[in-house]
XYZ file of C-alpha atoms in Angstrom:
111
model
C -0.040 -0.274 -0.082
C 3.185 2.401 -0.506
C 2.636 5.326 -3.022
C 4.781 5.446 -5.719
C 6.107 8.504 -5.102
C 5.350 11.546 -2.732
C 7.004 15.213 -3.305
C 6.249 18.262 -1.090
C 7.159 21.931 -1.864
C 6.278 25.443 -0.896
C 7.031 28.519 0.250
C 8.065 30.345 3.374
C 8.185 34.576 4.180
C 8.930 35.878 7.679
C 10.353 39.022 8.470
C 10.222 40.732 11.865
C 6.515 41.404 11.864
C 5.161 38.729 9.692
C 5.443 35.239 8.789
C 3.619 33.785 5.769
C 3.743 29.923 4.061
C 2.274 28.007 1.476
C 3.332 24.446 1.696
C 2.105 21.839 -0.765
C 2.355 17.919 -0.549
C 1.054 15.345 -3.457
C 0.658 11.496 -3.012
C 1.081 9.647 -5.810
C -0.868 6.404 -6.561
C -0.870 3.441 -4.778
C -2.755 -0.398 -4.963
C -4.646 -1.020 -0.973
C -4.204 -5.029 -1.608
C -1.472 -7.055 -1.915
C -2.568 -8.036 -5.902
C -2.853 -4.863 -7.197
C -6.224 -5.249 -8.234
C -7.371 -2.071 -10.158
C -10.985 -1.638 -8.441
C -8.814 -0.545 -5.408
C -5.793 1.668 -6.994
C -6.000 5.055 -5.499
C -5.253 7.946 -7.216
C -2.598 10.893 -6.384
C -3.625 13.407 -4.229
C -2.381 16.682 -2.972
C -3.290 18.659 0.195
C -2.227 22.338 0.126
C -1.964 24.069 3.624
C -1.656 28.170 3.950
C -0.509 29.851 7.659
C 0.049 33.489 7.969
C 0.783 35.549 11.061
C 1.341 39.136 12.605
C 3.248 39.811 15.549
C 2.712 43.065 17.093
C 4.969 43.967 20.535
C 4.229 40.200 23.010
C 0.790 39.689 20.923
C 0.734 37.027 17.940
C -2.800 36.567 15.604
C -2.102 33.551 13.334
C -4.342 31.609 10.545
C -3.824 28.160 9.374
C -6.239 26.805 6.463
C -5.662 23.332 6.108
C -6.789 21.693 2.266
C -7.111 24.847 1.155
C -8.225 23.429 -2.533
C -11.324 21.322 -0.431
C -10.008 18.067 -2.119
C -11.584 15.374 -1.420
C -9.919 12.448 -2.573
C -10.035 8.636 -1.306
C -6.931 8.179 1.066
C -7.558 4.792 1.811
C -9.635 1.389 1.292
C -10.377 -0.554 3.379
C -11.199 -4.146 1.862
C -13.917 -6.185 3.506
C -16.005 -7.758 0.540
C -14.245 -11.598 -0.127
C -14.270 -10.533 -3.565
C -15.237 -6.997 -5.472
C -18.435 -6.246 -5.753
C -19.804 -4.320 -9.630
C -23.082 -3.033 -7.532
C -21.254 -0.712 -4.744
C -24.399 -0.730 -2.894
C -23.944 -4.114 -2.001
C -19.916 -3.457 -0.994
C -18.755 -3.450 2.276
C -15.416 -2.377 1.581
C -15.154 1.685 3.384
C -13.736 4.775 2.075
C -12.218 6.936 3.335
C -11.521 10.434 2.231
C -10.030 13.649 2.459
C -11.189 15.512 5.562
C -12.878 18.720 4.489
C -11.098 22.721 4.533
C -10.505 23.833 7.804
C -8.879 27.079 9.962
C -7.940 27.750 12.634
C -6.680 31.093 14.449
C -4.648 31.275 17.037
C -3.666 33.833 19.330
C -0.651 34.281 21.472
C 0.824 36.771 24.402
C 4.361 36.442 25.309
C 4.541 38.527 28.605
């Protein structure tokens, strides 16, 4: 179940008062079964995260957006059927998807 490749890249910027980052991680295609069944092949997916912050005196305010592009690709399949079911409504397999976009705001005070 190892991906064919993974790659990550990004931009980081920081001054005395401002900081910014934009990071992209891409995971290549992979199979979820030992026999490399085409029915259980996952496609590539990408996750982009952004962060921006400002520091004013002892106070720092920052915001992070995870999964900026709101990708909802399949990350994993747990095979519960003994054979592949062509009718997905009868399948017992479990599909796990990327979490939706989320935002976190942080306020820090250093005294």
